[in-house]
Protein backbone atom coordinates (compact mmCIF):
# COMPACT_ATOMS: atom_id res chain seq x y z
CA MET A 1 0.14 36.56 5.06
CA GLY A 2 -3.37 37.78 4.38
CA LEU A 3 -4.79 37.63 0.75
CA TYR A 4 -7.95 39.58 -0.17
CA GLU A 5 -9.88 38.99 -3.35
CA THR A 6 -11.90 42.18 -3.05
CA VAL A 7 -10.11 45.47 -2.37
CA LEU A 8 -11.25 49.05 -2.15
CA VAL A 9 -8.44 51.35 -3.45
CA LEU A 10 -8.49 55.12 -2.70
CA ASP A 11 -6.26 56.91 -5.16
CA ALA A 12 -4.74 60.02 -3.61
CA HIS A 13 -3.67 61.31 -7.05
CA ASP A 14 -7.06 61.50 -8.79
CA GLY A 15 -9.37 61.37 -5.81
CA GLN A 16 -11.19 58.35 -7.13
CA ALA A 17 -12.16 55.13 -5.38
CA HIS A 18 -11.72 51.80 -7.12
CA LEU A 19 -13.37 48.51 -6.00
CA VAL A 20 -11.11 45.80 -7.43
CA GLY A 21 -11.63 42.02 -7.69
CA ARG A 22 -11.73 39.03 -9.94
CA GLN A 23 -14.15 38.90 -12.98
CA ASP A 24 -15.33 35.31 -12.28
CA GLY A 25 -16.12 32.91 -9.48
CA PRO A 26 -17.37 33.62 -5.94
CA ALA A 27 -15.17 36.70 -5.69
CA ALA A 28 -16.96 38.21 -8.63
CA GLU A 29 -20.32 37.85 -6.96
CA ALA A 30 -18.87 39.35 -3.76
CA LEU A 31 -17.59 42.28 -5.82
CA ARG A 32 -21.02 42.82 -7.38
CA THR A 33 -22.65 42.68 -3.95
CA ALA A 34 -20.15 45.22 -2.61
CA LEU A 35 -20.76 47.52 -5.47
CA ALA A 36 -24.52 47.35 -4.89
CA ARG A 37 -24.05 47.94 -1.16
CA GLN A 38 -21.84 50.95 -1.89
CA ALA A 39 -24.38 52.50 -4.19
CA ALA A 40 -27.16 51.92 -1.53
CA HIS A 41 -25.15 53.71 1.09
CA ALA A 42 -24.00 56.53 -1.12
CA HIS A 43 -27.10 58.66 -0.28
CA GLY A 44 -26.49 60.49 2.95
CA ALA A 45 -22.80 59.40 3.09
CA ALA A 46 -21.64 62.95 3.65
CA GLU A 47 -23.91 63.27 6.67
CA ARG A 48 -22.77 59.92 8.11
CA ALA A 49 -19.09 60.93 7.51
CA ALA A 50 -19.60 64.10 9.34
CA ASP A 51 -21.11 62.20 12.27
CA ARG A 52 -18.15 59.87 12.33
CA ARG A 53 -15.64 62.71 12.21
CA GLU A 54 -17.23 64.35 15.14
CA ALA A 55 -17.28 60.94 16.99
CA ALA A 56 -13.71 60.25 16.17
CA ALA A 57 -12.61 63.22 18.25
CA THR A 58 -13.65 61.40 21.41
CA ALA A 59 -13.81 57.85 20.28
CA CYS A 60 -10.57 56.92 21.93
CA ASP A 61 -10.10 57.28 25.70
CA THR A 62 -6.52 58.31 26.63
CA GLY A 63 -6.46 55.19 28.80
CA SER A 64 -2.99 53.99 29.96
CA LEU A 65 0.17 53.77 28.07
CA HIS A 66 2.74 51.01 28.42
CA CYS A 67 6.13 50.60 26.67
CA ASN A 68 8.05 47.28 26.44
CA PHE A 69 11.29 49.24 26.36
CA ARG A 70 11.76 51.91 28.93
CA HIS A 71 14.60 54.44 28.67
CA ASP A 72 17.36 52.56 30.36
CA GLY A 73 16.42 49.20 28.87
CA TYR A 74 16.54 50.57 25.39
CA LEU A 75 19.83 52.29 25.86
CA ARG A 76 21.32 48.92 27.14
CA ALA A 77 19.98 47.22 24.06
CA VAL A 78 21.49 49.79 21.78
CA GLU A 79 24.90 49.19 23.42
CA ARG A 80 24.43 45.49 22.98
CA VAL A 81 23.80 45.97 19.21
CA ARG A 82 27.02 48.12 19.08
CA ASP A 83 28.92 45.21 20.77
CA TYR A 84 27.67 42.90 18.03
CA ILE A 85 28.88 45.39 15.39
CA ALA A 86 32.26 45.68 17.08
CA ALA A 87 32.54 41.86 17.09
CA GLY A 88 31.91 41.74 13.39
CA ASP A 89 28.47 40.06 13.48
CA ILE A 90 26.65 42.83 11.63
CA PHE A 91 27.02 46.38 10.34
CA GLN A 92 23.62 47.65 11.36
CA ALA A 93 20.37 46.46 13.03
CA ASN A 94 17.03 48.10 13.41
CA LEU A 95 15.95 48.15 17.07
CA SER A 96 12.37 49.00 18.10
CA ARG A 97 10.10 49.91 21.03
CA ARG A 98 6.52 48.77 21.33
CA PHE A 99 3.77 50.90 23.00
CA THR A 100 0.49 49.56 24.14
CA VAL A 101 -2.55 51.81 24.82
CA ALA A 102 -5.30 50.39 26.95
CA ARG A 103 -8.59 52.16 26.10
CA GLU A 104 -12.02 52.14 27.65
CA PRO A 105 -14.62 50.47 25.31
CA VAL A 106 -16.58 52.87 23.33
CA PRO A 107 -20.18 51.88 22.36
CA ALA A 108 -20.69 51.39 18.62
CA LEU A 109 -22.38 54.39 16.91
CA PRO A 110 -25.51 53.82 14.72
CA GLY A 111 -25.27 53.96 11.03
CA PRO A 112 -24.23 51.58 8.11
CA GLY A 113 -20.55 50.90 7.98
CA TYR A 114 -19.47 52.40 11.33
CA GLN A 115 -16.41 50.84 12.88
CA GLN A 116 -14.33 52.34 15.63
CA PRO A 117 -10.92 51.30 14.21
CA TRP A 118 -11.85 53.05 10.93
CA ASP A 119 -12.43 56.38 12.75
CA LEU A 120 -9.10 55.85 14.59
CA TYR A 121 -7.57 55.31 11.13
CA ARG A 122 -9.02 58.56 9.96
CA ARG A 123 -7.52 60.33 12.99
CA LEU A 124 -4.08 58.64 12.23
CA ARG A 125 -4.31 59.92 8.70
CA ARG A 126 -4.95 63.46 9.74
CA ALA A 127 -2.14 63.31 12.32
CA ASN A 128 0.36 61.60 10.06
CA PRO A 129 -0.52 61.87 6.28
CA ALA A 130 1.64 59.44 4.32
CA PRO A 131 1.67 58.10 0.71
CA TYR A 132 1.57 54.30 1.43
CA ALA A 133 -1.25 54.19 3.97
CA ALA A 134 -3.55 51.22 4.37
CA TYR A 135 -6.49 49.95 6.48
CA VAL A 136 -7.03 46.21 6.94
CA GLY A 137 -10.14 45.27 8.78
CA LEU A 138 -9.81 41.92 10.66
CA GLY A 139 -13.32 41.79 12.18
CA GLN A 140 -14.56 41.96 15.79
CA GLY A 141 -13.00 45.35 16.40
CA ARG A 142 -9.49 44.30 15.25
CA ALA A 143 -7.74 46.08 12.42
CA VAL A 144 -4.31 47.18 11.01
CA LEU A 145 -4.07 50.92 10.52
CA SER A 146 -0.96 51.94 8.59
CA SER A 147 0.24 55.40 7.73
CA SER A 148 3.46 54.42 6.20
CA PRO A 149 5.87 56.79 4.30
CA GLU A 150 8.07 53.95 2.99
CA LEU A 151 7.79 52.12 -0.32
CA PHE A 152 9.15 48.62 -0.21
CA LEU A 153 8.46 47.30 -3.74
CA ASP A 154 6.69 48.73 -6.81
CA LEU A 155 6.75 46.40 -9.82
CA ARG A 156 5.02 47.54 -13.08
CA GLY A 157 6.00 46.77 -16.75
CA GLY A 158 8.80 44.62 -15.42
CA ARG A 159 10.49 47.65 -13.78
CA VAL A 160 11.23 47.33 -10.01
CA LEU A 161 11.42 50.29 -7.66
CA THR A 162 12.29 50.44 -3.92
CA ARG A 163 12.78 53.51 -1.77
CA PRO A 164 14.44 52.70 1.61
CA ILE A 165 14.32 55.27 4.38
CA LYS A 166 17.11 55.81 6.77
CA GLY A 167 17.82 59.01 8.80
CA THR A 168 15.28 60.95 10.90
CA ARG A 169 15.04 64.41 12.43
CA PRO A 170 12.06 66.09 14.24
CA ARG A 171 9.88 68.49 12.41
CA ARG A 172 7.57 70.97 14.16
CA PRO A 173 4.43 72.87 13.23
CA GLU A 174 4.28 76.64 13.88
CA GLY A 175 4.13 77.33 17.70
CA ALA A 176 5.55 73.99 18.71
CA ALA A 177 9.26 74.74 18.28
CA PRO A 178 11.58 75.46 21.18
CA ALA A 179 11.19 78.85 22.87
CA GLY A 180 13.07 81.63 21.04
CA GLU A 181 13.11 79.78 17.67
CA SER A 182 10.42 79.87 14.96
CA ALA A 183 9.20 76.54 13.60
CA ALA A 184 10.56 77.49 10.18
CA ALA A 185 14.04 78.18 11.64
CA PHE A 186 13.96 74.94 13.70
CA ASN A 187 12.86 72.94 10.70
CA ARG A 188 15.65 74.36 8.47
CA ARG A 189 18.23 73.55 11.16
CA MET A 190 16.99 69.97 11.49
CA ARG A 191 16.83 69.50 7.67
CA ALA A 192 20.40 70.77 7.35
CA ASP A 193 21.57 68.67 10.28
CA LEU A 194 20.08 65.50 8.82
CA LEU A 195 21.85 66.13 5.37
CA ALA A 196 25.16 66.85 7.16
CA SER A 197 25.07 63.65 9.23
CA GLU A 198 27.74 61.26 8.24
CA LYS A 199 26.16 58.60 10.54
CA ASP A 200 22.75 58.84 8.86
CA LYS A 201 24.40 58.93 5.40
CA ALA A 202 26.33 55.72 6.16
CA GLU A 203 23.12 53.96 7.47
CA LEU A 204 21.40 54.75 4.14
CA VAL A 205 24.42 53.65 2.05
CA MET A 206 24.51 50.27 3.86
CA ILE A 207 20.75 49.63 3.22
CA VAL A 208 20.98 50.69 -0.37
CA ASP A 209 23.83 48.08 -0.90
CA LEU A 210 21.60 45.43 0.71
CA GLN A 211 18.58 46.29 -1.44
CA ARG A 212 20.75 46.27 -4.61
CA ASN A 213 21.94 42.85 -3.52
CA ASP A 214 18.43 41.54 -2.97
CA LEU A 215 17.20 42.94 -6.32
CA GLY A 216 20.20 41.36 -7.95
CA ARG A 217 18.86 37.91 -7.34
CA VAL A 218 15.93 38.47 -9.66
CA CYS A 219 16.88 41.43 -11.88
CA SER A 220 18.82 41.50 -15.19
CA TYR A 221 22.59 41.96 -14.85
CA GLY A 222 23.51 45.65 -15.18
CA SER A 223 19.98 46.96 -14.89
CA ILE A 224 20.11 47.90 -11.11
CA ARG A 225 20.77 51.67 -10.59
CA VAL A 226 20.60 54.08 -7.69
CA THR A 227 18.67 56.82 -9.38
CA GLU A 228 18.48 59.02 -6.26
CA PRO A 229 21.20 58.35 -3.64
CA ARG A 230 19.83 60.59 -0.89
CA ALA A 231 16.92 62.96 -0.67
CA VAL A 232 15.09 64.61 2.20
CA GLU A 233 11.37 64.12 2.53
CA ALA A 234 9.16 66.05 5.06
CA TYR A 235 6.33 64.44 6.93
CA ALA A 236 3.97 65.77 9.69
CA THR A 237 6.45 65.33 12.54
CA VAL A 238 9.79 64.20 10.99
CA PHE A 239 12.22 64.70 8.17
CA HIS A 240 13.52 61.46 6.49
CA THR A 241 16.33 60.80 4.05
CA VAL A 242 15.31 58.46 1.29
CA ALA A 243 17.15 56.69 -1.63
CA THR A 244 15.70 55.30 -4.80
CA VAL A 245 16.94 52.04 -6.28
CA GLU A 246 15.57 50.68 -9.66
CA GLY A 247 15.99 47.51 -11.75
CA ARG A 248 14.43 45.43 -14.41
CA LEU A 249 13.10 41.97 -13.59
CA HIS A 250 14.92 39.16 -15.38
CA GLY A 251 12.96 37.23 -18.07
CA GLY A 252 11.19 34.26 -16.47
CA ARG A 253 10.99 36.00 -13.09
CA ASP A 254 7.69 37.22 -11.71
CA VAL A 255 6.24 39.13 -8.75
CA VAL A 256 6.44 36.17 -6.43
CA ASP A 257 10.08 35.67 -7.13
CA LEU A 258 10.60 39.38 -6.43
CA VAL A 259 8.92 39.34 -3.03
CA ARG A 260 10.70 36.06 -2.10
CA ALA A 261 14.08 37.63 -2.87
CA ALA A 262 13.58 41.00 -1.15
CA PHE A 263 11.25 40.38 1.88
CA PRO A 264 11.54 41.52 4.56
CA GLY A 265 12.82 45.00 3.71
CA GLY A 266 16.52 45.74 4.64
CA SER A 267 15.73 49.20 6.10
CA ILE A 268 13.82 47.58 9.08
CA THR A 269 16.09 44.62 9.64
CA GLY A 270 19.76 45.47 9.19
CA ALA A 271 22.81 44.07 7.38
CA PRO A 272 23.61 41.31 6.96
CA LYS A 273 19.83 40.66 7.03
CA VAL A 274 19.62 37.19 8.57
CA ARG A 275 22.07 37.83 11.45
CA ALA A 276 20.44 41.17 12.10
CA MET A 277 17.07 39.55 12.43
CA GLN A 278 18.54 37.02 14.97
CA ILE A 279 19.86 39.82 17.08
CA ILE A 280 16.55 41.65 16.90
CA ALA A 281 14.78 38.55 18.06
CA GLU A 282 17.22 38.24 20.95
CA LEU A 283 17.01 41.91 22.21
CA GLU A 284 13.45 43.03 21.56
CA PRO A 285 11.05 41.96 24.29
CA THR A 286 8.10 41.55 22.01
CA ARG A 287 7.65 39.80 18.65
CA ARG A 288 6.94 42.38 15.98
CA SER A 289 3.68 40.94 14.42
CA VAL A 290 2.62 43.18 11.50
CA TYR A 291 5.16 45.86 12.32
CA THR A 292 7.87 46.12 9.66
CA GLY A 293 6.07 43.62 7.45
CA SER A 294 4.46 44.84 4.30
CA ILE A 295 0.92 45.80 3.25
CA GLY A 296 -0.11 46.28 -0.42
CA TYR A 297 -1.27 44.33 -3.35
CA LEU A 298 0.11 41.64 -5.68
CA GLY A 299 -1.34 41.17 -9.20
CA PRO A 300 -0.79 37.82 -11.08
CA PRO A 301 0.95 37.76 -14.41
CA THR A 302 -1.19 38.78 -17.38
CA GLU A 303 -0.76 39.34 -21.07
CA ALA A 304 -0.27 43.06 -20.40
CA GLU A 305 2.00 42.45 -17.25
CA PRO A 306 3.87 39.19 -17.87
CA ALA A 307 5.74 39.51 -14.58
CA GLY A 308 2.65 40.61 -12.57
CA ARG A 309 2.29 43.80 -10.54
CA CYS A 310 2.77 44.89 -6.93
CA VAL A 311 2.93 47.82 -4.66
CA LEU A 312 3.98 47.04 -1.03
CA ASN A 313 4.86 49.36 1.75
CA ILE A 314 7.06 48.82 4.76
CA ALA A 315 4.60 48.65 7.72
CA ILE A 316 6.01 51.39 9.87
CA ARG A 317 3.91 54.13 11.51
CA THR A 318 1.40 51.36 11.86
CA LEU A 319 -1.10 50.58 14.59
CA LEU A 320 -2.68 47.28 15.47
CA ALA A 321 -6.12 47.71 17.08
CA ALA A 322 -7.10 44.67 19.07
CA GLY A 323 -10.20 45.21 21.15
CA PRO A 324 -9.53 47.48 24.05
CA HIS A 325 -5.80 47.71 23.17
CA VAL A 326 -3.88 49.54 20.48
CA HIS A 327 -0.28 48.52 19.72
CA LEU A 328 2.19 50.70 18.05
CA GLN A 329 5.95 50.24 17.35
CA VAL A 330 8.78 52.52 16.34
CA GLY A 331 12.48 51.92 15.85
CA GLY A 332 15.66 53.07 14.25
CA GLY A 333 18.90 51.74 12.69
CA ILE A 334 21.83 51.24 15.09
CA VAL A 335 25.35 51.46 13.68
CA ALA A 336 28.84 51.60 15.27
CA ASP A 337 28.78 55.33 16.06
CA SER A 338 25.20 55.39 17.29
CA VAL A 339 24.63 57.54 20.34
CA PRO A 340 22.11 55.61 22.56
CA GLU A 341 20.37 58.71 23.91
CA ALA A 342 19.94 60.07 20.37
CA GLU A 343 18.53 56.74 19.16
CA PHE A 344 15.95 56.83 21.97
CA ASP A 345 14.94 60.36 21.01
CA GLU A 346 14.56 59.32 17.47
CA THR A 347 12.00 56.66 18.36
CA THR A 348 10.13 59.21 20.39
CA ASP A 349 9.97 61.65 17.35
CA LYS A 350 8.57 58.79 15.22
CA ALA A 351 5.97 57.80 17.89
CA ARG A 352 4.69 61.42 18.30
CA ALA A 353 2.20 61.39 15.36
CA LEU A 354 0.88 57.92 16.20
CA LEU A 355 0.33 58.79 19.84
CA ALA A 356 -1.37 62.08 18.73
CA ALA A 357 -3.87 59.99 16.80
CA LEU A 358 -4.80 58.34 20.08
CA GLY A 359 -4.94 61.58 21.97
CA LEU A 360 -1.84 60.97 24.03
CA PRO A 361 1.20 63.20 24.60
CA VAL A 362 4.76 62.00 24.19
């Protein structure tokens, strides 16, 4: 877990930037220093941003692409999950593939604040805009770059909100649909197919039940409601079906209790959660690292917010930049009637926007 005392928040709703930190102690001094530095760099920022945008177009060499789960290996793993389901171990497990891109080093560009991972993040945001995006700089050319569409937890005023995602279909821009079919027609067909899928509906119902159970550990009896059972949301390269579950935190419980009860999110583990995670650890060749964890902020209890505050994403559509390598991971929920080839195709659809940000075809 990483905890940061000074955070820059870019609000997509009002277009404002907020630099947030404590009001006293060393963190307050760091906040004042950061504010002064930001003001000093404000002059000419537009010119520097234009330079970085131009550099970002070529900042990442296509390099070489490696996947820890090739086609046949992933299909065998899907069948193994189905065997566990048939044996009664689990109802569902999320199985993922990890890609690693090896890049040629790119010299740092002049100018205050330039970081190559930041420019890669900007490319990711353009290729895959998403509501729960985050950039976490780790120093020495290392960073977490997330463009996540999924809300794990939102706590404010004692009210808890979670929005699990299950169900995916490809979405195409104009000109990229199969021959003989417009992008609009292709997208209408994919949207309708997703809504009609009993398999995807069952996946989401299972995870909603799991999330309700997790929230039930810390929420008041009778307060948990599924306010939106299933809705389609459109993103750059995919459609998703999403549910909304709400509850009210029980008196005496706070944000730490909530995270402890619900983490990690059920949509990226499976059900039952612990056994699904054991099977994931057995079948996936590489430990997940930040992938399917959560990125966001936690605020301590205050007079205005006695239970504290938090907004946390599910760290999907997330890159890990580590020197000359960039790692990305994509997965999907496996259930009893999963078709292995279709599950493989779903991971490819999810990877498309991430690989586009690196300048790689998929």
